[in-house]
PDB file of C-alpha atoms in Angstrom:
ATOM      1  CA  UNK A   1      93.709 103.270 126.570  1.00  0.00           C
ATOM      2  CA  UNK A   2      94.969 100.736 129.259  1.00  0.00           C
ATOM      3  CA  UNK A   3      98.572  99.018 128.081  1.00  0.00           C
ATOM      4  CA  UNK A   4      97.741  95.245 128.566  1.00  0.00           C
ATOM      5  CA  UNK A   5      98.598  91.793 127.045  1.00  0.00           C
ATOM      6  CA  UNK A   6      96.195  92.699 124.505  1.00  0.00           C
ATOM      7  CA  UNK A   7      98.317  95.956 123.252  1.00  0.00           C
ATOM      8  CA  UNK A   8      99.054  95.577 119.908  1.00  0.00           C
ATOM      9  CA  UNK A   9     103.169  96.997 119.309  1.00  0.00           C
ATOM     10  CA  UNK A  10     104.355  99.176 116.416  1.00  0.00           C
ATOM     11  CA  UNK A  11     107.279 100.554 115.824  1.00  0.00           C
ATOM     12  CA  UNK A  12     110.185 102.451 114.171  1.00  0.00           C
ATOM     13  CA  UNK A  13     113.772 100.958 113.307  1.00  0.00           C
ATOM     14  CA  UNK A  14     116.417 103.176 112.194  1.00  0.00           C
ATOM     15  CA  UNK A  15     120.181 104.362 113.885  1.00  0.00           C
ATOM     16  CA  UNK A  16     119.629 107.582 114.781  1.00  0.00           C
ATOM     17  CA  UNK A  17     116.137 107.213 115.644  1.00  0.00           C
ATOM     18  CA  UNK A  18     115.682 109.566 118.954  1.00  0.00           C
ATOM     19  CA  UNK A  19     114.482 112.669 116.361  1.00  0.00           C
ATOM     20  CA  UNK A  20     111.674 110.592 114.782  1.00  0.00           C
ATOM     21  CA  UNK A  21     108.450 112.088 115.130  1.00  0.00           C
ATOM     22  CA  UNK A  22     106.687 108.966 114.071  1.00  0.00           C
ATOM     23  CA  UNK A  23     105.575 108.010 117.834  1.00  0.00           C
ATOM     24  CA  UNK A  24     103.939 111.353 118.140  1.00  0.00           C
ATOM     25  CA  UNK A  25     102.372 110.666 114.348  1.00  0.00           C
ATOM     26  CA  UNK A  26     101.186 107.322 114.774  1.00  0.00           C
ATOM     27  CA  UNK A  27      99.879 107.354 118.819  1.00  0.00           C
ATOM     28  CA  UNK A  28      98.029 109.875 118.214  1.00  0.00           C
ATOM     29  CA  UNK A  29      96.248 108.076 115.025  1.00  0.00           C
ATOM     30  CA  UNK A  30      95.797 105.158 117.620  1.00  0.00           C
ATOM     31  CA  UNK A  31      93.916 107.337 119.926  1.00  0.00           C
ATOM     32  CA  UNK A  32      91.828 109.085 118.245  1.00  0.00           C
ATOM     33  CA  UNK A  33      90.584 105.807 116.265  1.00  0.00           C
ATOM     34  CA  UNK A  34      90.573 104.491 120.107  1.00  0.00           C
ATOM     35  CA  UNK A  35      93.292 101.288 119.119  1.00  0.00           C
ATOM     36  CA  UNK A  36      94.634  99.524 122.037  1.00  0.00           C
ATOM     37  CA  UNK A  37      97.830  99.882 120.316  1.00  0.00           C
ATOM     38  CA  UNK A  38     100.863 101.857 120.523  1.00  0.00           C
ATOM     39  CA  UNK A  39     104.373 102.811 118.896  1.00  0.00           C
ATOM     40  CA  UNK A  40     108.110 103.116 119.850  1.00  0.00           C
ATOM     41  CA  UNK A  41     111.121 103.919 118.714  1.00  0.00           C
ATOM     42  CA  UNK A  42     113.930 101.397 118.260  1.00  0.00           C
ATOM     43  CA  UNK A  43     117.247 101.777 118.178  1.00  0.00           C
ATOM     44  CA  UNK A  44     118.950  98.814 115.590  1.00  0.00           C
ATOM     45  CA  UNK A  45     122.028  98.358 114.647  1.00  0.00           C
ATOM     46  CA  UNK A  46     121.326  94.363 114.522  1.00  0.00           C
ATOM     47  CA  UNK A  47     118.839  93.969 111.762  1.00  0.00           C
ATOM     48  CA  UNK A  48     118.825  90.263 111.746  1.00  0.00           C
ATOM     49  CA  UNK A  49     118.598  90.326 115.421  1.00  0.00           C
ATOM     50  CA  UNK A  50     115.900  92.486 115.605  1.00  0.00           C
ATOM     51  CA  UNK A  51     113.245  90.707 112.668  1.00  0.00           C
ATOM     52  CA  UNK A  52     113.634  87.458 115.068  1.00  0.00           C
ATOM     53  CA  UNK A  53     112.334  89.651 117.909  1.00  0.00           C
ATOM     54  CA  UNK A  54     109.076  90.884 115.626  1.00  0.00           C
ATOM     55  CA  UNK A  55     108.251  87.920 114.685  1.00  0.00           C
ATOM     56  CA  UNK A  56     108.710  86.184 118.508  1.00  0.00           C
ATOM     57  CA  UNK A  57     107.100  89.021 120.389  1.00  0.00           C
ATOM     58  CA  UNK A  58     104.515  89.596 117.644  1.00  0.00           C
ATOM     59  CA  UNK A  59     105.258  93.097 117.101  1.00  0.00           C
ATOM     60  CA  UNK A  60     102.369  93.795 114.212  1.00  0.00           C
ATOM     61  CA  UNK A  61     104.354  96.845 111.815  1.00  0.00           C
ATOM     62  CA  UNK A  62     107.660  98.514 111.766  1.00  0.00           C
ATOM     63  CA  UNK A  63     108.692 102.041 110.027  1.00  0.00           C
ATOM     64  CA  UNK A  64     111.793 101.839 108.434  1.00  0.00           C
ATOM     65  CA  UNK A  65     113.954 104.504 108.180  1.00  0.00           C
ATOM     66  CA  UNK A  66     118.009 105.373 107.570  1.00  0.00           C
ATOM     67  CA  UNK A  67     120.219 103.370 107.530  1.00  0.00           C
ATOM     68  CA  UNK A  68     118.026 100.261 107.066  1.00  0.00           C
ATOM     69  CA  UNK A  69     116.330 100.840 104.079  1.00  0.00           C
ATOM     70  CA  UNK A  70     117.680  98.965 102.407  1.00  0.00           C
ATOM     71  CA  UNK A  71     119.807  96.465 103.961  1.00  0.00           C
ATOM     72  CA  UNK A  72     116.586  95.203 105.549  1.00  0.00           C
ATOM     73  CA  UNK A  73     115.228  94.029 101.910  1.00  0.00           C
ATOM     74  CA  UNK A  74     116.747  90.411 101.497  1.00  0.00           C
ATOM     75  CA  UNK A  75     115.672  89.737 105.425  1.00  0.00           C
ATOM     76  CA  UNK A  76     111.843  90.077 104.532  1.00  0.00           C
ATOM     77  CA  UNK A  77     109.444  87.027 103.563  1.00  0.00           C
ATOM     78  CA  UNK A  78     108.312  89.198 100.833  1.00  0.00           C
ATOM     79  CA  UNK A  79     108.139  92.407  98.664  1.00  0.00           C
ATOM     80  CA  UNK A  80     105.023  94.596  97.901  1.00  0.00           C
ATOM     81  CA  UNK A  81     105.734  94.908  93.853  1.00  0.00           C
ATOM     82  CA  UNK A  82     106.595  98.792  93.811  1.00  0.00           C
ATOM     83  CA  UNK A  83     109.438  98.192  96.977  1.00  0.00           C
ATOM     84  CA  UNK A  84     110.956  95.672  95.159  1.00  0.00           C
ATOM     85  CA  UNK A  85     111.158  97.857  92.265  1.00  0.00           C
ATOM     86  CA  UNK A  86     112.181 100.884  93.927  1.00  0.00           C
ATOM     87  CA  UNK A  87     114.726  99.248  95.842  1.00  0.00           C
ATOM     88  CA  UNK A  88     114.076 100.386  99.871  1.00  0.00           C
ATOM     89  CA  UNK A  89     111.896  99.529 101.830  1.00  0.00           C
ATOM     90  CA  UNK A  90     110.025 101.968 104.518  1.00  0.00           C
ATOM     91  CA  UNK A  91     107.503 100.018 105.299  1.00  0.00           C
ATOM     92  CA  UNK A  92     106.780  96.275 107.184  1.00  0.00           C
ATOM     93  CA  UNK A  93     103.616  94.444 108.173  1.00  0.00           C
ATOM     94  CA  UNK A  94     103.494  91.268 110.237  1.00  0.00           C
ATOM     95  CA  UNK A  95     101.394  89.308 108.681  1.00  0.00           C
ATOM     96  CA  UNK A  96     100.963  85.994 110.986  1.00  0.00           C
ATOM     97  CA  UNK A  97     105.273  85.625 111.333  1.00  0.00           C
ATOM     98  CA  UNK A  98     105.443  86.655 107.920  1.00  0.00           C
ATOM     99  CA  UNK A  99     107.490  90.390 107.660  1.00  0.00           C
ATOM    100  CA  UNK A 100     106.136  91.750 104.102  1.00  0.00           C
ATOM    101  CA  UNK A 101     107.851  95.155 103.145  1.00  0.00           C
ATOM    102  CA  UNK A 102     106.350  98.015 101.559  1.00  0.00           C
ATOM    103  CA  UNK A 103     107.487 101.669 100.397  1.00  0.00           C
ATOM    104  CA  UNK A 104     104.659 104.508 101.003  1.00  0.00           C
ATOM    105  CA  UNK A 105     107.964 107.396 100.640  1.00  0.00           C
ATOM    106  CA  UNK A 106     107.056 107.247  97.256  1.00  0.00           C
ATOM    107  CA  UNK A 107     103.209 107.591  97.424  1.00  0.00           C
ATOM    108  CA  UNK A 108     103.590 109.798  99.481  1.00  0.00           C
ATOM    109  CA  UNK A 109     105.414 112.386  98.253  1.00  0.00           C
ATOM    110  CA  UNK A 110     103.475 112.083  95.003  1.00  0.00           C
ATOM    111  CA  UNK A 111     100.415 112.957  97.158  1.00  0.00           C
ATOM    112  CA  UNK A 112     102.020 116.189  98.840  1.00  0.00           C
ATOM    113  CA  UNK A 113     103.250 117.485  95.249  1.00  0.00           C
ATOM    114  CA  UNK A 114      99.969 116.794  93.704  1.00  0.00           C
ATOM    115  CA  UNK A 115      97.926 118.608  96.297  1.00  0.00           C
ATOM    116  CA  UNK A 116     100.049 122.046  94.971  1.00  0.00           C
ATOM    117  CA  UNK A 117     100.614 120.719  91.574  1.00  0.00           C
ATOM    118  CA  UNK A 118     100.320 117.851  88.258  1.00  0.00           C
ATOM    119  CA  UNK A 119     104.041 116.842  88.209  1.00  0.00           C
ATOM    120  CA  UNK A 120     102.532 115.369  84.652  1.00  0.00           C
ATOM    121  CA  UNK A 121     104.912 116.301  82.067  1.00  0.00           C
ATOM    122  CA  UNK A 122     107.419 118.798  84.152  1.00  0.00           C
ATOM    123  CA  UNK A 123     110.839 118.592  84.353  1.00  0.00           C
ATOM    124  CA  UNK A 124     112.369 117.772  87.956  1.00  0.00           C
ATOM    125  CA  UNK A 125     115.637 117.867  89.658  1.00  0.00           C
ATOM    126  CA  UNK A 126     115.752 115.209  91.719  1.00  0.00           C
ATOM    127  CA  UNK A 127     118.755 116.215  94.362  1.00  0.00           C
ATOM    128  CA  UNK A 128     119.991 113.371  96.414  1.00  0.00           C
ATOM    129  CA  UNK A 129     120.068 109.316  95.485  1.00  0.00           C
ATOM    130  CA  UNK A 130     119.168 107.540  98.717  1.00  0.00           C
ATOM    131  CA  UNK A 131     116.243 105.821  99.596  1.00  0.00           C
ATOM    132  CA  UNK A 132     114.255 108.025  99.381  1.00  0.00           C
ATOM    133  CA  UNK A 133     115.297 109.831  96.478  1.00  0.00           C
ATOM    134  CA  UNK A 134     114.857 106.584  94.771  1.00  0.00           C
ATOM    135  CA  UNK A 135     111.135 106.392  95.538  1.00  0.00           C
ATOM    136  CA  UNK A 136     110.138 109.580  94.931  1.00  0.00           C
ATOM    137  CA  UNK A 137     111.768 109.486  91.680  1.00  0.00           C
ATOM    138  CA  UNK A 138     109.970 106.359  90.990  1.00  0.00           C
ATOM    139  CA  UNK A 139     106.789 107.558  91.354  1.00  0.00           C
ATOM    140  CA  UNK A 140     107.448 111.129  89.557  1.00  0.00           C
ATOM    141  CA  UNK A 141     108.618 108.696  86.169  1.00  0.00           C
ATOM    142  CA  UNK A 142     105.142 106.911  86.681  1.00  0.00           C
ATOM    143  CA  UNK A 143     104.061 110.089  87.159  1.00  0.00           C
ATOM    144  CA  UNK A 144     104.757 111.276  84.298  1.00  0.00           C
ATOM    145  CA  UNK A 145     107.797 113.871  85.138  1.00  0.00           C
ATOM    146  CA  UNK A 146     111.045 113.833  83.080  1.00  0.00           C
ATOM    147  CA  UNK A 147     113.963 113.750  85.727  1.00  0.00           C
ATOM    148  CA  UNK A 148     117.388 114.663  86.207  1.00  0.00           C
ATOM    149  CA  UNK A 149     119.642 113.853  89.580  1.00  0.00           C
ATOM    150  CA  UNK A 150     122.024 115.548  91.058  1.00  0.00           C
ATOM    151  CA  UNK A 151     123.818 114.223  93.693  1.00  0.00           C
ATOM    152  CA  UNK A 152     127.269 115.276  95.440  1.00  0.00           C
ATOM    153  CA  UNK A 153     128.835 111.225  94.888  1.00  0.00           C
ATOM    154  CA  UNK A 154     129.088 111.081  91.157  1.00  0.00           C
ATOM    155  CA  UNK A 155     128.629 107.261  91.771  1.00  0.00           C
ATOM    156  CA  UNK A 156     125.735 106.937  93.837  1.00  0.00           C
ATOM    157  CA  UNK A 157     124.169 109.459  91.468  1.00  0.00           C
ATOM    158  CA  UNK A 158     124.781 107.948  87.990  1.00  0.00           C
ATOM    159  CA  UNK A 159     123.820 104.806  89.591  1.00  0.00           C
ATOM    160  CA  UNK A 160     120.058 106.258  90.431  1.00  0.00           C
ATOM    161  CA  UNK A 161     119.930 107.968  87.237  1.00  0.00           C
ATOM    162  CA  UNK A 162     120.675 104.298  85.324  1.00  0.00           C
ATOM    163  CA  UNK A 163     117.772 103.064  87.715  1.00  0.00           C
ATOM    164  CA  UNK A 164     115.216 105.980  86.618  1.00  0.00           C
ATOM    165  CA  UNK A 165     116.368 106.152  82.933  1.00  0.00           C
ATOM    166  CA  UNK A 166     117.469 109.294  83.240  1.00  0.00           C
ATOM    167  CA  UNK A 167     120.401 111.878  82.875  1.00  0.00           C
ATOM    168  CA  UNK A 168     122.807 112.771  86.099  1.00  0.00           C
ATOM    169  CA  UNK A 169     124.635 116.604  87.302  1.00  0.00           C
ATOM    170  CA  UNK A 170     126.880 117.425  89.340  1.00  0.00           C
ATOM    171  CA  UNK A 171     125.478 119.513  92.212  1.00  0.00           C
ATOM    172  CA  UNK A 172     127.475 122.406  90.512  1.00  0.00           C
ATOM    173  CA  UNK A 173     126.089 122.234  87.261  1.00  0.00           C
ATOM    174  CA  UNK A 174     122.594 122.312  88.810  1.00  0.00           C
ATOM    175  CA  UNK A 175     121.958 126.090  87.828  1.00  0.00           C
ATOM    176  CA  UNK A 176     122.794 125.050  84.174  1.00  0.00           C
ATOM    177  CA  UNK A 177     119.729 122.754  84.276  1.00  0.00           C
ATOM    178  CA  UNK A 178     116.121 124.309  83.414  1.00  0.00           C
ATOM    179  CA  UNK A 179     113.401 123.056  85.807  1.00  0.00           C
ATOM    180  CA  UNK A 180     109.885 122.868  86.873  1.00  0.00           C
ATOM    181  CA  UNK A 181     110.056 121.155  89.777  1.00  0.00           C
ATOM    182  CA  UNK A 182     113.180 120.594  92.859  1.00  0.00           C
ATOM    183  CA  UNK A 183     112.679 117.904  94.769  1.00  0.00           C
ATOM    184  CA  UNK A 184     115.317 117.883  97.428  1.00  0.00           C
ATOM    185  CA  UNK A 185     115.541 114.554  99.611  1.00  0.00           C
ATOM    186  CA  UNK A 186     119.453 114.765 101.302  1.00  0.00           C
ATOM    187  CA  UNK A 187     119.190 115.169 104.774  1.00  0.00           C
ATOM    188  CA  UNK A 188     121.225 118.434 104.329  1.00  0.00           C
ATOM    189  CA  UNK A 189     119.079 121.816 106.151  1.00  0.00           C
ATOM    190  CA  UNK A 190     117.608 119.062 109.201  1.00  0.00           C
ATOM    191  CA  UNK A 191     118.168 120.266 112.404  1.00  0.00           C
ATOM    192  CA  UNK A 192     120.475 121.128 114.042  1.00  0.00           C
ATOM    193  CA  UNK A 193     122.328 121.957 111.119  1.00  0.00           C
ATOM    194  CA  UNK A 194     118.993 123.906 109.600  1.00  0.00           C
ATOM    195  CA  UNK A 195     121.358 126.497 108.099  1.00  0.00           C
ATOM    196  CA  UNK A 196     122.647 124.781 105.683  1.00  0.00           C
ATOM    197  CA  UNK A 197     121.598 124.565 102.067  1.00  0.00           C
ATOM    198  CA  UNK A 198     122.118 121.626 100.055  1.00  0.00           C
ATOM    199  CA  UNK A 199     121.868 123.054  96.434  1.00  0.00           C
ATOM    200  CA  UNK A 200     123.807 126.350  94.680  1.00  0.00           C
ATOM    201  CA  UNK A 201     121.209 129.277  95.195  1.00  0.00           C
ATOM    202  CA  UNK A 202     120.897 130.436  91.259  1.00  0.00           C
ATOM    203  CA  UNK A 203     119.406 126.716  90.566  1.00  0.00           C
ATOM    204  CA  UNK A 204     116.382 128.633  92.467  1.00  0.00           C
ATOM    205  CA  UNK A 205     114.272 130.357  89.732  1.00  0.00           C
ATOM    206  CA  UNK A 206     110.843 132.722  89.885  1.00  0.00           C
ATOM    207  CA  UNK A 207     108.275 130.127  88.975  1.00  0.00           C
ATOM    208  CA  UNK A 208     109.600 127.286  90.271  1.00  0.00           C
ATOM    209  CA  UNK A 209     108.085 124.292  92.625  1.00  0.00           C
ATOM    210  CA  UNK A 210     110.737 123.406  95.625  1.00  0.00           C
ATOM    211  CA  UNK A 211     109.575 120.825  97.627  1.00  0.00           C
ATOM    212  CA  UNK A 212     111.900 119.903 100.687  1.00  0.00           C
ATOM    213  CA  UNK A 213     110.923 116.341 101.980  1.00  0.00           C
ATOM    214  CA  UNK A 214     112.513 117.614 105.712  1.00  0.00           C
ATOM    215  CA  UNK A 215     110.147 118.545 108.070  1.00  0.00           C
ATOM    216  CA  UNK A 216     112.122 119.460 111.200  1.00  0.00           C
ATOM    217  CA  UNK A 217     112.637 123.031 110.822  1.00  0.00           C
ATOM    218  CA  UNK A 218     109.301 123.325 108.375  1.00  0.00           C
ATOM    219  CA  UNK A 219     111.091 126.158 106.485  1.00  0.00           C
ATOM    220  CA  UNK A 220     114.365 124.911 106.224  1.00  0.00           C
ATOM    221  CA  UNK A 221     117.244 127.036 104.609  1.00  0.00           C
ATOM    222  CA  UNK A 222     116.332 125.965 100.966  1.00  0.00           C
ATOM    223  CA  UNK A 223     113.139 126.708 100.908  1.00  0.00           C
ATOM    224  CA  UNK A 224     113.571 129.930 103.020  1.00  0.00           C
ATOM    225  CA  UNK A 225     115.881 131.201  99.618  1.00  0.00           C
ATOM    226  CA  UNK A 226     113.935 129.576  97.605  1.00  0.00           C
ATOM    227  CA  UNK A 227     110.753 131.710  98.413  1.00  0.00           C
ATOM    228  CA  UNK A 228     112.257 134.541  98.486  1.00  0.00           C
ATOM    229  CA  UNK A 229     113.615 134.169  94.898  1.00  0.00           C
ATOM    230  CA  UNK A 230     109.517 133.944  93.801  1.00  0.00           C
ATOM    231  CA  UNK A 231     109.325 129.768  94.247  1.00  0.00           C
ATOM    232  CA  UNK A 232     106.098 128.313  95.297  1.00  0.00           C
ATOM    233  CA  UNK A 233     107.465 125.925  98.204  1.00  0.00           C
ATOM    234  CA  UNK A 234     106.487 122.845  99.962  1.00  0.00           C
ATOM    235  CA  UNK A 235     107.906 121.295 103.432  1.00  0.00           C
ATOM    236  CA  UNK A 236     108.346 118.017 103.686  1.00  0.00           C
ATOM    237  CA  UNK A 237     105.046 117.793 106.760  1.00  0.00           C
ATOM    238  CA  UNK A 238     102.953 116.503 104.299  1.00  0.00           C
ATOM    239  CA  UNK A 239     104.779 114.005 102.579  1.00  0.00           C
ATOM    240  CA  UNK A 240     105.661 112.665 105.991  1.00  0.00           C
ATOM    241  CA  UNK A 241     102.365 112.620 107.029  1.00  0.00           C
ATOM    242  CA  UNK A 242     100.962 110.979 103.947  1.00  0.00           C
ATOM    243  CA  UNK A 243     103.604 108.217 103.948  1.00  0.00           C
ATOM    244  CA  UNK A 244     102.572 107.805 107.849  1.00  0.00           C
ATOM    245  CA  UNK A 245      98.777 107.468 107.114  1.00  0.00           C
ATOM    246  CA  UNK A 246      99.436 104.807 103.809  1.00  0.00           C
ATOM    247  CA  UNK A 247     101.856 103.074 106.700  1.00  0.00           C
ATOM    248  CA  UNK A 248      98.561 103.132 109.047  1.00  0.00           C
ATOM    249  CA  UNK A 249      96.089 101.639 106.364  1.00  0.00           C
ATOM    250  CA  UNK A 250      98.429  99.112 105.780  1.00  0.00           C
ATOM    251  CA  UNK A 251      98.633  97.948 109.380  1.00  0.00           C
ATOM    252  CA  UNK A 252      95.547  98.405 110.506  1.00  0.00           C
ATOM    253  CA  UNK A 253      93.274  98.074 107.315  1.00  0.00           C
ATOM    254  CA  UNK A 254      91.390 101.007 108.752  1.00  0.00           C
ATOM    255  CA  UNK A 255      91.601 104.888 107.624  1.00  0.00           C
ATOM    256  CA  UNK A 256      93.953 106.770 109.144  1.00  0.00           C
ATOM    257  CA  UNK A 257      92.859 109.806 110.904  1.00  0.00           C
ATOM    258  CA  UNK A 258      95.235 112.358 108.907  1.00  0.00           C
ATOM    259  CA  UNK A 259      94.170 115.564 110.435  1.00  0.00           C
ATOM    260  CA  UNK A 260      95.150 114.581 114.018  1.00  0.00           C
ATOM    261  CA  UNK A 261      98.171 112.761 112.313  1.00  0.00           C
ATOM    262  CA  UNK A 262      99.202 116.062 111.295  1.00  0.00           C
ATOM    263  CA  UNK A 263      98.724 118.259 114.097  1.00  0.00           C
ATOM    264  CA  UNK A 264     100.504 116.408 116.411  1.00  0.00           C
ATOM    265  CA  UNK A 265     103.408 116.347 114.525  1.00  0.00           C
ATOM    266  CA  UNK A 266     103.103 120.212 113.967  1.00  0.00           C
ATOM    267  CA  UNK A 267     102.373 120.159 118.276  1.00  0.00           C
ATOM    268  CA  UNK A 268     105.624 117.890 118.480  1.00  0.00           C
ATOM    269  CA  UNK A 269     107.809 120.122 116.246  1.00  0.00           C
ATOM    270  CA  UNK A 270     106.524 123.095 118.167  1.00  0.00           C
ATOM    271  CA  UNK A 271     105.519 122.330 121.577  1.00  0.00           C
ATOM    272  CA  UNK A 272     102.543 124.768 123.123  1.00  0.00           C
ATOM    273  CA  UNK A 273     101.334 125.709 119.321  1.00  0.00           C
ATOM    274  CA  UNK A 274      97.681 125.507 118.665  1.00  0.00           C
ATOM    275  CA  UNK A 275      95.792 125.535 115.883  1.00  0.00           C
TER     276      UNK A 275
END
């Protein structure tokens, strides 16, 4: 692919955003559907600043990711219905100068659990009550999981919990709480502080599903422990890969190419692997 005035431009907008592995993800969608498109990172601090510049330079779709989640909301033309009822936005598409924003954290985490298991009438512990946290809990209620969060601010935590109808813990009262399902969505085990576990290890119980929605280390600390308590585990590649590929269908209207999606994040994350 030749970069010309043609090139379509995608990209993602966050502060950090030099870890993202969403360039390898979504380049390597482009080229193997043979797009004349590509992807970069941005670094934002000025979100107003920087919505002028997609819609002057034409920049066709943006990830969103922390600390704009958010705070980019009341900045968009419009909502897709679930972001607006989620709250965050991960998602926008350029339609013709108008920025619509989406949230595919949700669907996609839904789609990672439900390749493993039917969250349909299990109990979950949601831990964490950001952005993300609030999407993926979304979808588990439509889902049909009952929920509890636990959070280490009381007040961001009992504020989620009021959003999802649901009861709040105390991150040391987790191992008082019976569960199916821990869905842990705190940035707590990412590299380079990947030993580090964000919940008390007796919440982790034989039987259990742990999912970690962290990708970078694969196995992080929590679900290292929580395997080797007798857990059935998930990392958090496909979740980020799903949410990547509903991103790509939304931008492109084609379907993405998920396979390649996910092995070049896996060749990203460890550079020389082959599979």
């Amino acid at each position: 692919m030749r970069i010309n005035q043609h090139t379509q431009l995608y990209g993602v907008i966050g502060s950090p955003v030099g870890h993202s592995l969403s360039p390898s993800m979504h380049n390597a969608a482009f080229s193997a559907l043979q797009l004349n498109a590509v992807y970069l990172a941005f670094e934002v601090a000025d979100l107003q600043g920087c919505l002028a510049g997609v819609r002057a330079l034409g920049i066709r779709g943006l990830s969103v990711t922390i600390p704009h989640k958010e705070a980019v909301m009341p900045l968009l033309d419009s909502l897709d219905h679930r972001a607006a009822c989620i709250g965050a936005v991960n998602t926008i598409v350029n339609r013709d100068g108008k920025l619509v924003g989406y949230n595919t954290d949700g669907s996609g985490a839904l789609r990672a659990l439900e390749d493993r298991i039917s969250v349909a009438g299990r109990t979950c512990l949601l831990v964490g009550a950001g952005g993300a946290a609030r999407a993926i809990g979304f979808v588990l209620k439509e889902g049909g999981a009952s929920i509890t969060v636990a959070n280490r601010s009381a007040e961001r935590g009992q504020a989620l919990a009021r959003f999802l109808g649901c009861s709040f813990v105390p991150l040391a009262q987790l191992p008082k709480i019976a569960a199916d399902l821990l869905v842990q969505t705190t940035p707590v085990g990412m590299a380079p502080q990947a030993d580090q576990c964000p919940v008390p290890e007796d919440v982790l119980r034989t039987g259990m599903t742990v999912m970690d929605i962290i990708y970078n280390p694969l196995e992080t600390r929590l679900l290292q422990i929580a395997r080797s308590r007798g857990c059935r585990t998930i990392n958090g590649l496909a979740m980020f890969v799903y949410q990547g590929a509903e991103q790509f269908r939304l931008w492109t209207g084609l379907q993405p190419p998920i396979e390649e999606m996910q092995q070049a994040v896996r060749q990203a994350l460890h550079p020389g692997a082959t599979e």
